[in-house]
GROMACS .gro file of C-alpha atoms in nm:
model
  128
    1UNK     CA    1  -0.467   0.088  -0.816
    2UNK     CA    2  -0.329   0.419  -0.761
    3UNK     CA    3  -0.054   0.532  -0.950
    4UNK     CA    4   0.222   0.811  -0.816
    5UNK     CA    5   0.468   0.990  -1.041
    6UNK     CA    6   0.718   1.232  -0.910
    7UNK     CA    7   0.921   1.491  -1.050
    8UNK     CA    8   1.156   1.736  -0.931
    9UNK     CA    9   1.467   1.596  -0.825
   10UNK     CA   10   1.803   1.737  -0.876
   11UNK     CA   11   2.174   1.871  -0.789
   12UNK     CA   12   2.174   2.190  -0.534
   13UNK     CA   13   2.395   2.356  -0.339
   14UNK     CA   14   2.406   2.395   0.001
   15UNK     CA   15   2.150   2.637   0.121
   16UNK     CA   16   1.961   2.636  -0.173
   17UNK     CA   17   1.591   2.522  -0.295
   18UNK     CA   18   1.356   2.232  -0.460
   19UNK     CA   19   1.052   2.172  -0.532
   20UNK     CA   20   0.899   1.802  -0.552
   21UNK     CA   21   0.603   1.752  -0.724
   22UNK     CA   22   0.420   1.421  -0.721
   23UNK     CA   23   0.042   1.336  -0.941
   24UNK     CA   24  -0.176   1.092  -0.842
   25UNK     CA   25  -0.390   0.863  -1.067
   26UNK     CA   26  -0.681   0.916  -0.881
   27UNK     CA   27  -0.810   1.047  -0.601
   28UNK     CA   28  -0.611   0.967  -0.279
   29UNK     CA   29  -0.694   1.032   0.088
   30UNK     CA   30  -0.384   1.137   0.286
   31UNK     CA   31  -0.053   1.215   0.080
   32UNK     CA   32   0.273   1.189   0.251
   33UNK     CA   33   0.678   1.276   0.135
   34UNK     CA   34   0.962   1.002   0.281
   35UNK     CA   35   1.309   1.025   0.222
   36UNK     CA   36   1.585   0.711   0.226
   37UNK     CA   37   1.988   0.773   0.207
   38UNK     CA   38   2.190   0.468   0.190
   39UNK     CA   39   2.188   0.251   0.432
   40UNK     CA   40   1.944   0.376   0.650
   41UNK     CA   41   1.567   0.322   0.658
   42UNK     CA   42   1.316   0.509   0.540
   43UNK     CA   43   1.223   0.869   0.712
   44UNK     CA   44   0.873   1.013   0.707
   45UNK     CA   45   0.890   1.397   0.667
   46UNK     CA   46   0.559   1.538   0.573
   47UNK     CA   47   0.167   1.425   0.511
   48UNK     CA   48  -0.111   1.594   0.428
   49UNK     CA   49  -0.482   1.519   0.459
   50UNK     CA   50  -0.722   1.493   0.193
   51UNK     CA   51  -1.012   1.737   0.325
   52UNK     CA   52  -0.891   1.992   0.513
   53UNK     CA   53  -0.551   2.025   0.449
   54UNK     CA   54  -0.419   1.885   0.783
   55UNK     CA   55  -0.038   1.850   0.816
   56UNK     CA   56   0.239   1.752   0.992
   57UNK     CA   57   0.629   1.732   0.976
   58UNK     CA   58   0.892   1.525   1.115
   59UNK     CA   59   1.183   1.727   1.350
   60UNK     CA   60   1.432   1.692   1.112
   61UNK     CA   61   1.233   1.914   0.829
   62UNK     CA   62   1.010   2.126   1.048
   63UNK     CA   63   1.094   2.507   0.922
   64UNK     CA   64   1.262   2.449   0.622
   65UNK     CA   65   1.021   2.204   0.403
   66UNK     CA   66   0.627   2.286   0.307
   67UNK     CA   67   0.389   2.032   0.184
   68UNK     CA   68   0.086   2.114   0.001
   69UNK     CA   69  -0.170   1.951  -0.249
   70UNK     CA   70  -0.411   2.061  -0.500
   71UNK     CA   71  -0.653   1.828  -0.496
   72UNK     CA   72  -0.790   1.932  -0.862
   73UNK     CA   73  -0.512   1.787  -1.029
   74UNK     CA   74  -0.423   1.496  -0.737
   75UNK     CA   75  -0.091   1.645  -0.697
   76UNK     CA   76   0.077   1.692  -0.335
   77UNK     CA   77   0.370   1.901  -0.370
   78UNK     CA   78   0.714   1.957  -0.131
   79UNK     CA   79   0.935   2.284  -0.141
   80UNK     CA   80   1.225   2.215   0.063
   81UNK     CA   81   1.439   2.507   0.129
   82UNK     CA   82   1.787   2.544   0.357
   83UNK     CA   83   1.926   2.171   0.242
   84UNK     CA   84   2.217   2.079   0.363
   85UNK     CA   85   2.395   1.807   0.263
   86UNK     CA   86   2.219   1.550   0.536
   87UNK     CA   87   1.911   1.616   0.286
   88UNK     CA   88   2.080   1.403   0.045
   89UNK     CA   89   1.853   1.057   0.001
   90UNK     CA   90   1.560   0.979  -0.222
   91UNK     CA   91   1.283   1.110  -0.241
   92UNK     CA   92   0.924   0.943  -0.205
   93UNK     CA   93   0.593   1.016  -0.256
   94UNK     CA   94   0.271   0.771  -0.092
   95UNK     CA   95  -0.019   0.746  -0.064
   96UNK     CA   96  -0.297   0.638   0.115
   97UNK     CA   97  -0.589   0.452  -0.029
   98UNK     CA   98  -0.925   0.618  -0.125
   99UNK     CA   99  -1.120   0.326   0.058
  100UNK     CA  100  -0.892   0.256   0.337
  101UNK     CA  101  -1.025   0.330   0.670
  102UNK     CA  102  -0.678   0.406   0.889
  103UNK     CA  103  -0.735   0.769   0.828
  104UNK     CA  104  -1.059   0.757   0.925
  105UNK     CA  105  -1.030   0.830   1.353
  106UNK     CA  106  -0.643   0.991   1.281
  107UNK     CA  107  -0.472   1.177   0.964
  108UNK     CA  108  -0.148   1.271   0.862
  109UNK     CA  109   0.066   1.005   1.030
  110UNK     CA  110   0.463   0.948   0.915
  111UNK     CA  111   0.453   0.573   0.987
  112UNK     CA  112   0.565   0.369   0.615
  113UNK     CA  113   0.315   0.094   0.686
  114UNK     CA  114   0.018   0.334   0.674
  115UNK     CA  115   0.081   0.380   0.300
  116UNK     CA  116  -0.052   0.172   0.037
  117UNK     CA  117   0.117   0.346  -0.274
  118UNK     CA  118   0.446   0.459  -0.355
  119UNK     CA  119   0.637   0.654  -0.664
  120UNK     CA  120   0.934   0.567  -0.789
  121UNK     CA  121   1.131   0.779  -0.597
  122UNK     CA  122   1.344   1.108  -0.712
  123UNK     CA  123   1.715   1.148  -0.605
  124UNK     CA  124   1.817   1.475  -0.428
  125UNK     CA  125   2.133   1.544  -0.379
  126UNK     CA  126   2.287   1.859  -0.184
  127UNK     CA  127   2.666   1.970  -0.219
  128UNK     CA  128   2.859   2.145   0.031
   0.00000   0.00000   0.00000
């Protein structure tokens, strides 16, 4: 029932900066940002909670990309800075349910099947 729409996407150079943005229909417990190149399955890279802004960040993105979310307007956001060209993929925003109960003993996991929503995806591509 949730709907996600992202925005953001784009061209950059090598070394440079985005900013994703993604809005939420409704209300949404924990909000997460995957990635898929061609080829290759789909990477978790960053989630956030719904309460208490709980995070956490795969290896690959650690340092160089932030998550937040203001829950006021349902919107989790991702500014990615340093990309490189192995940043190049698209760009997803999920979502977790308002009545699910996985978040309810742990939050903030980077596991695809613990999302019930999904946007449409945003390309980002990176030139050397």
């Amino acid at each position: 029932q949730v709907q996600l729409v992202e925005s953001g996407g784009g061209l950059v150079q090598a070394g440079g900066s985005l900013r994703l943005s993604c809005t939420a229909s409704g209300f949404t417990l924990d909000l997460a940002w995957f990635r898929q190149a061609p080829g290759k399955e789909r990477e978790g890279l960053s989630c956030i909670s719904s309460s208490v802004g709980k995070t956490n960040y795969a290896d690959s993105v650690k340092g160089r990309f932030t998550i937040s979310r203001d829950n006021a307007r349902n919107t989790v956001y991702l500014q990615m800075n340093s990309l490189s060209p192995e940043d190049t993929a698209i760009y997803y925003c999920a979502a977790v349910s308002p009545t699910s109960f996985r978040t309810l003993f742990r939050q903030c996991v980077l596991s695809v099947g613990l999302y019930d929503y999904w946007g449409q995806g945003t390309q980002v591509t990176v030139s050397s």
